[in-house]
CSV table of C-alpha atoms and ligand atoms in Angstrom, one decimal:
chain,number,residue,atom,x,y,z
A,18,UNK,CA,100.0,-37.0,193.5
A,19,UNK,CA,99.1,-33.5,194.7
A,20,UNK,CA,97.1,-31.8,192.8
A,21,UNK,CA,97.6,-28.5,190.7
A,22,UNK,CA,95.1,-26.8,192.7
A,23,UNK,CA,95.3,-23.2,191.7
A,24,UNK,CA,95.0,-24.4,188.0
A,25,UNK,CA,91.6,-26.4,188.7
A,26,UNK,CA,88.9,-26.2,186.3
A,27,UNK,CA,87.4,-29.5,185.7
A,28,UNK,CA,85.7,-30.7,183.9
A,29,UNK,CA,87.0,-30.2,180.7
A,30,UNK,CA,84.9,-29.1,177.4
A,31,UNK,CA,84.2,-32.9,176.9
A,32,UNK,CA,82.7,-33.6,180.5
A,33,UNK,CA,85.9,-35.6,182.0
A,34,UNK,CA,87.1,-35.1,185.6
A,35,UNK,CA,90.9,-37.2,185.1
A,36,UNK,CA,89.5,-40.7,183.4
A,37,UNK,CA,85.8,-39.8,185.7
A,38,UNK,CA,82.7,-38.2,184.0
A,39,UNK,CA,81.7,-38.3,180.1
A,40,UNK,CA,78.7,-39.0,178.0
A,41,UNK,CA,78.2,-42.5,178.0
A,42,UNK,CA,74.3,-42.3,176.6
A,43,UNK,CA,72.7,-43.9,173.1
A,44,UNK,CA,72.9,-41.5,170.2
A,45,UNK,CA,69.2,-40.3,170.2
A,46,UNK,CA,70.4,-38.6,173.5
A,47,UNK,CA,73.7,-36.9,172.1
A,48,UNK,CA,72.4,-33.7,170.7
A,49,UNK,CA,69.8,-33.3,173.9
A,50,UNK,CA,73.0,-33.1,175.9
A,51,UNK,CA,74.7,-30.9,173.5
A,52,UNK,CA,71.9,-28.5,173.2
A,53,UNK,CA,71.6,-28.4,176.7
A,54,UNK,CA,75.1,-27.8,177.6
A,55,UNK,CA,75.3,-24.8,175.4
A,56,UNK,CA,72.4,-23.4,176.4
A,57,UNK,CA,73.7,-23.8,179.8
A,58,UNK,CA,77.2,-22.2,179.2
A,59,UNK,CA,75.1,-19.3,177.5
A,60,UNK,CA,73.2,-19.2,180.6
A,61,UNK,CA,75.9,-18.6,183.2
A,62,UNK,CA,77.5,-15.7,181.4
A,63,UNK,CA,74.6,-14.1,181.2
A,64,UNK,CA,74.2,-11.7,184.1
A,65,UNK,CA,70.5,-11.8,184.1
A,66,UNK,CA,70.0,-15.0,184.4
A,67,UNK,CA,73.2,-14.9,187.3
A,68,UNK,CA,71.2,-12.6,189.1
A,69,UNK,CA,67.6,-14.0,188.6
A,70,UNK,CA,69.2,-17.1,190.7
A,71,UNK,CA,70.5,-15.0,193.2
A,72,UNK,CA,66.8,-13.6,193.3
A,73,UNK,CA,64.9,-16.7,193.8
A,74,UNK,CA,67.6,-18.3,196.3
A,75,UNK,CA,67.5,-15.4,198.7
A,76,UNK,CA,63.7,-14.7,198.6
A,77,UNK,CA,62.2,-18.0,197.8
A,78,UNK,CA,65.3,-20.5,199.4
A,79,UNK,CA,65.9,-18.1,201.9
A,80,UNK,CA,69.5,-17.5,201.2
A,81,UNK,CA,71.8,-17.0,202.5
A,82,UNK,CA,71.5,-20.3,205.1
A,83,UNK,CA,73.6,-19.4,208.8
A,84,UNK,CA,76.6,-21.0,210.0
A,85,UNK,CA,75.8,-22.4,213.6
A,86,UNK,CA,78.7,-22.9,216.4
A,87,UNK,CA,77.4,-26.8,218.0
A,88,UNK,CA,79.1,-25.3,221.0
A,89,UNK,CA,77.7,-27.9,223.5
A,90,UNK,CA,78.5,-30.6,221.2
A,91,UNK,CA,81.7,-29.1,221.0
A,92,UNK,CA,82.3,-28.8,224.6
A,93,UNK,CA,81.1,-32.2,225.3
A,94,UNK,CA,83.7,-33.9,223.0
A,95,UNK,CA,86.1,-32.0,224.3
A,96,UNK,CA,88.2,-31.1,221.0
A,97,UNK,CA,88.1,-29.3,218.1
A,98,UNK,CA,84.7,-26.7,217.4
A,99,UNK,CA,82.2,-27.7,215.4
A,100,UNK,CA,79.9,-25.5,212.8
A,101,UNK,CA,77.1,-26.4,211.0
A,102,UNK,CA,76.3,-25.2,207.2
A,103,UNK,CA,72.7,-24.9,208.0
A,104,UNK,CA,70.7,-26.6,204.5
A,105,UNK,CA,68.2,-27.7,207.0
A,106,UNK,CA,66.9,-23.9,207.3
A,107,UNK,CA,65.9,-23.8,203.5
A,108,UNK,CA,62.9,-23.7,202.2
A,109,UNK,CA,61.9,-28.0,201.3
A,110,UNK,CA,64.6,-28.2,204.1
A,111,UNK,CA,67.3,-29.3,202.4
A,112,UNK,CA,70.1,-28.2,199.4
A,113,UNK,CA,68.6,-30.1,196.9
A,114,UNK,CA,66.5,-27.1,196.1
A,115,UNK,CA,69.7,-25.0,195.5
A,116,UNK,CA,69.9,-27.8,192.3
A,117,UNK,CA,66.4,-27.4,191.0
A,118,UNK,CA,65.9,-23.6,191.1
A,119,UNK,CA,68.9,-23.3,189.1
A,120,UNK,CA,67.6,-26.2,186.6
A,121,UNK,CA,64.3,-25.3,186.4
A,122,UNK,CA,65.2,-21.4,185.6
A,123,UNK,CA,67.7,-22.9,182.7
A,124,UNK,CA,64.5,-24.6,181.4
A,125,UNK,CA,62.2,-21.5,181.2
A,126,UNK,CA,65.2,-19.9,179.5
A,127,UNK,CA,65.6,-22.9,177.0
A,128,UNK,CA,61.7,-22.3,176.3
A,129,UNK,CA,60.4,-26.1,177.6
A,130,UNK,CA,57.2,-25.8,179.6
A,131,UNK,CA,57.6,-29.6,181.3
A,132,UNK,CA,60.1,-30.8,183.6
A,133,UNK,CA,60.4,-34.3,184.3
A,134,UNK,CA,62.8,-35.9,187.2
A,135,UNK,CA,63.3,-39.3,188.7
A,136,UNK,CA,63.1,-39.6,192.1
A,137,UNK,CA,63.8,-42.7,194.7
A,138,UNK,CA,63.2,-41.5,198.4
A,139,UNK,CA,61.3,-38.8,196.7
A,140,UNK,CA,63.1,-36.0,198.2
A,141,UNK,CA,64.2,-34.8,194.5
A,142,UNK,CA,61.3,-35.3,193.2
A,143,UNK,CA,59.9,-33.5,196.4
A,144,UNK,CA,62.2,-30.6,195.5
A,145,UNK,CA,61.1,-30.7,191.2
A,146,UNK,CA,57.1,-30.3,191.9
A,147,UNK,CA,58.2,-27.3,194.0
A,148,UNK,CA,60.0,-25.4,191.8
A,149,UNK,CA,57.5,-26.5,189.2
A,150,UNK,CA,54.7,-25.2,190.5
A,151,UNK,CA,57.0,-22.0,191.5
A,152,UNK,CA,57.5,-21.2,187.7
A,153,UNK,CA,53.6,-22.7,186.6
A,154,UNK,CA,55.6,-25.7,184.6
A,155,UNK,CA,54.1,-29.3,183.9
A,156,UNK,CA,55.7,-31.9,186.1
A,157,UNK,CA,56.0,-35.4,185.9
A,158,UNK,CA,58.2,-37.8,188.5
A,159,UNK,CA,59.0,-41.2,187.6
A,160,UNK,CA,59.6,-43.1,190.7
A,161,UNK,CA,59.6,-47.6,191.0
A,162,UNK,CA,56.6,-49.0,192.0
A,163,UNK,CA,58.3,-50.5,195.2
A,164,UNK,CA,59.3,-46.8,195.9
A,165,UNK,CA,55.6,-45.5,195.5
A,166,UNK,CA,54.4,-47.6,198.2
A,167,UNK,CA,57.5,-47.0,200.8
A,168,UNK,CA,57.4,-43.3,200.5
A,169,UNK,CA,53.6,-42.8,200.5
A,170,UNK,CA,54.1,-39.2,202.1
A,171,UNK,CA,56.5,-37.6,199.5
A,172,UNK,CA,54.2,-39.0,196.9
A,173,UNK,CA,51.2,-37.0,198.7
A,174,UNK,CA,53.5,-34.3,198.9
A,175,UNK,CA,54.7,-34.0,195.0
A,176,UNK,CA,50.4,-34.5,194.1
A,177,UNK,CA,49.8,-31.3,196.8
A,178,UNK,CA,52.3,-29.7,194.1
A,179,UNK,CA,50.8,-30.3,191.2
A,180,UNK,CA,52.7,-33.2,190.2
A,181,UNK,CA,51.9,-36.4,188.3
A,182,UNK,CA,54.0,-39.3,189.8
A,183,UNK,CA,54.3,-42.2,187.5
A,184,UNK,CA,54.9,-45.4,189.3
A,185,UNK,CA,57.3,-47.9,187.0
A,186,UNK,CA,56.5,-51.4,187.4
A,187,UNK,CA,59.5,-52.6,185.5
A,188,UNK,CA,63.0,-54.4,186.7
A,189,UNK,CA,63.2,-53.9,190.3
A,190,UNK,CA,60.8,-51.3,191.0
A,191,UNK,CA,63.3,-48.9,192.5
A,192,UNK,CA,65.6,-46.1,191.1
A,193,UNK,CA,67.1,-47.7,188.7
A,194,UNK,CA,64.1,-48.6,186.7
A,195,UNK,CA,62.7,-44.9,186.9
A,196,UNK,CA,65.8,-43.3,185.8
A,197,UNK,CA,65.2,-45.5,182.6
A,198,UNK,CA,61.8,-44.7,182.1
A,199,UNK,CA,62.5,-40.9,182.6
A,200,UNK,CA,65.4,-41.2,180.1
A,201,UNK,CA,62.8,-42.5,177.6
A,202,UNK,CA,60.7,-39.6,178.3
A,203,UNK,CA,63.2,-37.0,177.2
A,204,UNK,CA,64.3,-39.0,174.2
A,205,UNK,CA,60.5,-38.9,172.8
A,206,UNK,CA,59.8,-35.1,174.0
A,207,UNK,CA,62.9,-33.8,174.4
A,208,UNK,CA,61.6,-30.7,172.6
A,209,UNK,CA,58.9,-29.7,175.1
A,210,UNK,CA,60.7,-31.4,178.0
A,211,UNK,CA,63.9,-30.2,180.4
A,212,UNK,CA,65.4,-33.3,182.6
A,213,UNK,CA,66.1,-32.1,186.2
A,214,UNK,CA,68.3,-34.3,187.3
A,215,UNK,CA,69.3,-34.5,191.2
A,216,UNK,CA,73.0,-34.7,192.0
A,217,UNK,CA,76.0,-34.5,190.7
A,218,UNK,CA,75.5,-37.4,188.2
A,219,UNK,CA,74.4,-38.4,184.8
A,220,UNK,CA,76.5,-37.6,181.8
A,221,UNK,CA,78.0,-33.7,181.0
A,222,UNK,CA,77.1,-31.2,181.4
A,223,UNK,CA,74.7,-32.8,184.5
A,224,UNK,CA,77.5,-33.4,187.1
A,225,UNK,CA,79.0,-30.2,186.0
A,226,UNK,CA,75.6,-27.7,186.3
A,227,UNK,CA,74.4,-29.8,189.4
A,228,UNK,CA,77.6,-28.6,191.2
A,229,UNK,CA,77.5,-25.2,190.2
A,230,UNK,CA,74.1,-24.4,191.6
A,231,UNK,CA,75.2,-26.0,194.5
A,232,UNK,CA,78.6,-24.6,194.9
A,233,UNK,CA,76.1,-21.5,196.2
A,234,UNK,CA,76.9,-23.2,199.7
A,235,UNK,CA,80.6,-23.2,199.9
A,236,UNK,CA,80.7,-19.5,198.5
A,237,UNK,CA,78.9,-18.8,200.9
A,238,UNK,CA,81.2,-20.6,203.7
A,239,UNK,CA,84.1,-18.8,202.2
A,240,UNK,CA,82.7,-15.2,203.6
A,241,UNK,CA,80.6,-16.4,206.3
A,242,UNK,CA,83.9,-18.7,208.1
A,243,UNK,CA,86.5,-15.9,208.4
A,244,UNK,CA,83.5,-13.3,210.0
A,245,UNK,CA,82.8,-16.0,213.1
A,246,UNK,CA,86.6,-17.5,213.6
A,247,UNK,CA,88.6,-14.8,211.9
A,248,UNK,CA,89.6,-17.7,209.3
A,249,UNK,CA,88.7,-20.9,207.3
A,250,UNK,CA,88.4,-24.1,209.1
A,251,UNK,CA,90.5,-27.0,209.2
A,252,UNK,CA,88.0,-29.4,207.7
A,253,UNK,CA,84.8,-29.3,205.6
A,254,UNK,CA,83.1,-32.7,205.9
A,255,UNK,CA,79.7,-33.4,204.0
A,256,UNK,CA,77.9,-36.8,203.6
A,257,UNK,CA,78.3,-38.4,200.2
A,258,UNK,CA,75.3,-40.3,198.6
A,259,UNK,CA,75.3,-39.2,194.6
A,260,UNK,CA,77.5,-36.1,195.9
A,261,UNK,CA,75.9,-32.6,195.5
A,262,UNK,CA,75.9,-31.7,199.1
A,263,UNK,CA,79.6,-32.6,199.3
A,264,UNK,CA,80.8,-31.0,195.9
A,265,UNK,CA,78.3,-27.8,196.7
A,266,UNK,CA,80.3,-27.2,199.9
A,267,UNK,CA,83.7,-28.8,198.6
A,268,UNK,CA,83.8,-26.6,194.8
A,269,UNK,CA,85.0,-23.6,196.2
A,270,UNK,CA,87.5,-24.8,199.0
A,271,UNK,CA,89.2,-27.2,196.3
A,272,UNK,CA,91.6,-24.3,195.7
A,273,UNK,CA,92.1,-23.6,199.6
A,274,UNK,CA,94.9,-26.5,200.1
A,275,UNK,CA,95.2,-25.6,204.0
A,276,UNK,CA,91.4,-27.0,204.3
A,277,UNK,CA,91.2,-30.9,204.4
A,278,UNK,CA,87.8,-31.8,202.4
A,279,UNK,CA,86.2,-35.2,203.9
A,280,UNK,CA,83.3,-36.7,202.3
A,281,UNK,CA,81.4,-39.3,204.5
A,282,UNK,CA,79.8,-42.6,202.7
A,283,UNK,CA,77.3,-44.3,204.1
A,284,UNK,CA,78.5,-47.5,205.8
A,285,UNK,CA,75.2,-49.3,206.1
A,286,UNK,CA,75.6,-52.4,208.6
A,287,UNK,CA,79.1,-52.0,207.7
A,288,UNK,CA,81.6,-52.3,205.1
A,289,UNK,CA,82.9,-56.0,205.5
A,290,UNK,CA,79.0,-57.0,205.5
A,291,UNK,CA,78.9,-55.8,201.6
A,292,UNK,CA,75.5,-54.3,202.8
A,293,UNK,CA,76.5,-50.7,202.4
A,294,UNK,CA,76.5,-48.2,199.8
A,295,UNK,CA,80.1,-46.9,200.0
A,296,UNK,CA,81.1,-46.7,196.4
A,297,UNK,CA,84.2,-44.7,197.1
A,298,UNK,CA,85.6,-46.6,199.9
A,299,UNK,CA,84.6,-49.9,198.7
A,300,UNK,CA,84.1,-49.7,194.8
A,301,UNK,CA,85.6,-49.8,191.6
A,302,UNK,CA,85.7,-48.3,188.3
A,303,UNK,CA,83.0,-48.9,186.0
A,304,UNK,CA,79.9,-46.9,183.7
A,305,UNK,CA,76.4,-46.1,185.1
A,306,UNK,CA,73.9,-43.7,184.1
A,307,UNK,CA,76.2,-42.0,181.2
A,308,UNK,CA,79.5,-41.3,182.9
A,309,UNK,CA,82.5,-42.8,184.2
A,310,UNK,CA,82.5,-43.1,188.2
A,311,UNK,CA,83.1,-45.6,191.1
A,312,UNK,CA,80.5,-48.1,191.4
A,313,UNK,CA,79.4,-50.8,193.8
A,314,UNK,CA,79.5,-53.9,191.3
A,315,UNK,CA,80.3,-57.5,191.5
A,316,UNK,CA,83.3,-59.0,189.6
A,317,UNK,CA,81.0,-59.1,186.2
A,318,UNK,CA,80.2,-55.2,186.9
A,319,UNK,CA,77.0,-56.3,187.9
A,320,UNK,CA,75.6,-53.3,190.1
A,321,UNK,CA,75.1,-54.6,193.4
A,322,UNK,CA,72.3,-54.0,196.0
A,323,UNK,CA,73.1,-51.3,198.6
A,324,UNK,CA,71.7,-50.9,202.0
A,325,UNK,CA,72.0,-47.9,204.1
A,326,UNK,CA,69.4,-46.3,207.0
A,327,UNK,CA,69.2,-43.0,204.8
A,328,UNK,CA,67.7,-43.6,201.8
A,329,UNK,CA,68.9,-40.7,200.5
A,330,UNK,CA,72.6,-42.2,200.6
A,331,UNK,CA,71.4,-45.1,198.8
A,332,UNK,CA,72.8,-45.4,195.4
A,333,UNK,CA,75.2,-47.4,193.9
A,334,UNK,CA,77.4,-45.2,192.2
A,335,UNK,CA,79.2,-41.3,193.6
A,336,UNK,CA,79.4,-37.8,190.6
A,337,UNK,CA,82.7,-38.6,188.8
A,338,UNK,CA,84.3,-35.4,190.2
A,339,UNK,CA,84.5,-37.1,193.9
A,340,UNK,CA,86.4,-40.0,191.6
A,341,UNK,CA,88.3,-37.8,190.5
A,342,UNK,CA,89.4,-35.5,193.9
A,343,UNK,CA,89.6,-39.0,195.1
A,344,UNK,CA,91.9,-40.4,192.9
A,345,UNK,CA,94.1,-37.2,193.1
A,346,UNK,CA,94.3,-37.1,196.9
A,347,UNK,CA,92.5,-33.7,197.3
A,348,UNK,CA,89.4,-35.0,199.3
A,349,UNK,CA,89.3,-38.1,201.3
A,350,UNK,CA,86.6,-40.0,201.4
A,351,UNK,CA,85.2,-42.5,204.7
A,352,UNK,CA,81.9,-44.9,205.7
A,353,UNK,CA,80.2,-43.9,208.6
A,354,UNK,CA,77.7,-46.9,209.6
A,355,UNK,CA,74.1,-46.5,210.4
A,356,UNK,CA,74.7,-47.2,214.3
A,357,UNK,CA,77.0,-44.6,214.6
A,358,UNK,CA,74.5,-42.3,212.0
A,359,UNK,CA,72.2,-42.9,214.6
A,360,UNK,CA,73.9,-42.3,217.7
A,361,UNK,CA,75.1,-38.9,216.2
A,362,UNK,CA,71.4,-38.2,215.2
A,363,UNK,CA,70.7,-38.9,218.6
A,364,UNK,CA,73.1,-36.5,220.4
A,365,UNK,CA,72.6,-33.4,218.1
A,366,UNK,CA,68.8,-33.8,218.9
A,367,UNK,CA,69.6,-33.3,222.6
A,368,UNK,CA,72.8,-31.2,222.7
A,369,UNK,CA,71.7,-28.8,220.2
A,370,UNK,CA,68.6,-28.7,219.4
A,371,UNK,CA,68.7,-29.5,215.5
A,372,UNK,CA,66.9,-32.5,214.1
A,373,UNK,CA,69.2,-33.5,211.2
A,374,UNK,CA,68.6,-35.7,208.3
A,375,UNK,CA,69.5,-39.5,208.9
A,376,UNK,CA,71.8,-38.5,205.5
A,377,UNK,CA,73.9,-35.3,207.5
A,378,UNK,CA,74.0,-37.3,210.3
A,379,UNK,CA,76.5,-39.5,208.4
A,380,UNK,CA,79.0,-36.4,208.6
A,381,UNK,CA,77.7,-35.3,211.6
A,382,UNK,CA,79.0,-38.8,213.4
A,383,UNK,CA,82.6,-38.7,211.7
A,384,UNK,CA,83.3,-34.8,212.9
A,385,UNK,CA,82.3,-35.9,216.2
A,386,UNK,CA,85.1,-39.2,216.3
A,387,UNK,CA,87.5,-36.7,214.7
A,388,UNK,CA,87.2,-33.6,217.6
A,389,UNK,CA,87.6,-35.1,220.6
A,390,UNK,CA,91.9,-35.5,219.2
A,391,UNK,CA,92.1,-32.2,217.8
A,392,UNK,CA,92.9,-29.2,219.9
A,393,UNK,CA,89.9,-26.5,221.4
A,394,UNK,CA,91.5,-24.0,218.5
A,395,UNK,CA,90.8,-26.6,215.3
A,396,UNK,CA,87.3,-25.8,213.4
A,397,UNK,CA,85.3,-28.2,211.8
A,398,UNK,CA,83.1,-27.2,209.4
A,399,UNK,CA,80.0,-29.7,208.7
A,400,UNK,CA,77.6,-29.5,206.1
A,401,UNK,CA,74.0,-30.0,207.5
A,402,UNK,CA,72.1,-31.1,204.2
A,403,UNK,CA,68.7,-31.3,205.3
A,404,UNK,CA,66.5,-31.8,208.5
A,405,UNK,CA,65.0,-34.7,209.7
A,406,UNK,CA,61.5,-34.2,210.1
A,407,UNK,CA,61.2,-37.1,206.8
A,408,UNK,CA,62.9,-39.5,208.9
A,409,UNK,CA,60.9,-39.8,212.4
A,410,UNK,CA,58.9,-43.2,211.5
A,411,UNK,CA,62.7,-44.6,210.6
A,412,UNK,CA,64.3,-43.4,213.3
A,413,UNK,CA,61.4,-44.7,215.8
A,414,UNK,CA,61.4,-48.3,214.1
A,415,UNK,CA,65.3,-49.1,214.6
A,416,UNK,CA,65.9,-49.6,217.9
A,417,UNK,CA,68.8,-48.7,218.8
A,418,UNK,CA,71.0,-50.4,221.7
A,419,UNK,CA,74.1,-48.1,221.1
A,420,UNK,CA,72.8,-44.8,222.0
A,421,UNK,CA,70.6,-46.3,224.9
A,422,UNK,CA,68.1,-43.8,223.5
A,423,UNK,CA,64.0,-44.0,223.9
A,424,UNK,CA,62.7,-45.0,220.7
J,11,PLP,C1,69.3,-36.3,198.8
J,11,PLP,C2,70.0,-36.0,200.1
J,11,PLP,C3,71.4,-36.2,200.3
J,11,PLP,C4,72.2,-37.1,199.3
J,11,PLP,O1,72.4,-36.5,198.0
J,11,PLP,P1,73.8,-35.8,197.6
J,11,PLP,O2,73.6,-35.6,196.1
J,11,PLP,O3,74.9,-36.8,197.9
J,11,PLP,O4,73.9,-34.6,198.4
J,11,PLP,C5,72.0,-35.8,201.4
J,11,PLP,N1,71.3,-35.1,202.3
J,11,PLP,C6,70.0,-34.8,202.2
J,11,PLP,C7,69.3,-34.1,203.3
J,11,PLP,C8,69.3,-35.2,201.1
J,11,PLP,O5,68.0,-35.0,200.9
């Protein structure tokens, strides 16, 4: 099926991408949502508000981020050129900021003086205490217990902020069991409190807003590509974990049918090992925090564990618009596993001179196996979420025999 492309505006008014999205949440949660996505709709046609964004992205983010030519990675595969979107440069030093600007600048609007978030690597919640303290709001950052203790430094980093992180002892001490307690939070002050959620998940109007103030970076791509190649590239790859990267970079190429859009899974040790988190490639159909997606469950759509090097990639379902531009054929989606993340966190390091994220590196590694086939005048166009300085003490524990790297 090939989709109607020039007609796309998904989702509809009821939050569905195709059979993907929705508001699958208990009652008490139903007029929270409905408030919000009025406010919201208010909100983006006001041109105040459209241009107090553009405000804060350019002078606090740094906006607009380069596009960088990896001209000796190029060269050295041989093939097509790669780009890089640079997210690394912004401020945090990553896109998810793009996200919480936006939602914390729709809360001030709304009136609510406390933002709460869930966080499980703690780079959103990383991202939430910043803008928090930016607009002088009360933060709080549910995060499992488990979490607390692996991720000791973005903890220390959202208390520097101002933050209150509240570890959750409950279920498996991970994700999961924060996103709960959070939900519980806006139920009981959901009149004082705004939910800044971090990707392009949760039920509408989440997966739709999320997108939007990430869709920034492919508006951006669409200007920036034709003034260094004279025209759009071939490809726009991103790596996938919940999916705001990929959709920010994706939104505004969906219409551009000449441009292939690949999204890039983690792979983990692989996907015959069931130790990845590829829900996408390897998952199915099912409902997780209040919307319709593709999930990595058992055959009693029991969530299953996921494993991947980058915990940011670590979760077990995808946003319900990748189902969807899945399911419709207008993005592909792959796994990229964490040896060959590595290996292509390895050899941007040293060709180029850009420490990526152990997450971009998932994209990075599948635009370099796609180049070296495709001719000097093809243009790949990778989206370089964040930068790697959170992921030395990972990338110095695995050793890695496949790079032949020093640890
Ligand atoms: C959180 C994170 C991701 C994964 O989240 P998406 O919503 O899939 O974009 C990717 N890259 C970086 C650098 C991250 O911090």
């Amino acid at each position: 099926m090939q989709m109607q492309v020039e007609k796309y505006d998904l989702p509809d008014a009821r939050g569905h991408f195709g059979p993907y999205g929705g508001v699958f949440v208990a009652e008490t949660l139903q007029a929270a949502l409905l408030q919000l996505n009025i406010e919201y709709a208010k909100a983006k046609a006001d041109p105040a508000f459209v241009a107090e964004i553009q405000y804060e992205l350019k002078h606090y983010v740094g906006r607009p981020s380069p596009i960088y030519h990896a001209k000796r990675l190029s060269e050295e595969l041989g093939g097509a050129q790669i780009f890089l979107k640079r997210e690394d440069l912004n401020h945090t030093g990553a896109h998810k900021v793009n996200n919480t600007v936006g939602q914390a600048l729709l809360a001030r609007r709304m009136g609510k003086r406390r933002v709460i978030a869930e966080t499980g690597a703690g780079q959103h919640g990383v991202a939430t205490a910043t803008v928090a303290a930016r607009y002088g709001m009360e933060c709080v950052v549910y995060m499992g217990s488990e979490d607390v203790r692996r991720q000791a430094q973005n903890v220390y980093r959202m208390n520097l902020l101002g933050a209150k992180v509240v570890p959750v002892d409950s279920g498996s001490k991970t994700l999961k069991d924060a996103l709960n307690e959070a939900m519980r939070d806006w139920v009981t002050n959901v009149e004082s409190t705004f939910y800044i959620i971090g990707t392009v998940a949760g039920p509408h109007p989440y997966p739709m807003m999320v997108r939007d103030f990430n869709s920034v970076v492919g508006k951006e791509c669409l200007t920036q590509m034709p003034e260094i190649t004279g025209r759009q590239p071939d490809v726009v790859l991103a790596c996938v974990g919940g999916g705001s990267n990929a959709m920010g970079i994706f939104y505004d190429y969906i219409p551009q049918t000449g441009v292939r859009l690949i999204g890039v899974e983690a792979g983990g040790d692989g996907i015959a090992t069931g130790r990845h988190a590829a829900s996408l490639t390897a998952g199915s159909p099912g409902i997780l925090h209040g919307n319709r997606t593709y999930l990595i469950q058992d055959a009693n759509g029991q969530i299953s564990d996921t494993h991947s090097v980058s915990a940011g990639l670590d979760y077990p379902g995808v946003g319900p618009e990748h189902a969807w531009l899945k399911d419709s054929k207008r993005a592909e989606y792959v796994a990229i596993n964490d040896d060959e993340a590595l290996a292509a966190f390895h050899r941007l390091c040293r060709t180029e001179g850009i420490i990526p994220a152990l997450e971009s590196s998932h994209a990075v590694a599948h635009a370099m196996k796609m180049a070296p086939s495709m001719t000097k005048e093809n243009v790949l166009l990778v989206n370089l979420s964040g930068r790697g300085d959170k992921d030395m003490a990972t990338v110095a524990e695995r050793s890695h025999a496949a790079t032949g790297y020093p640890q």
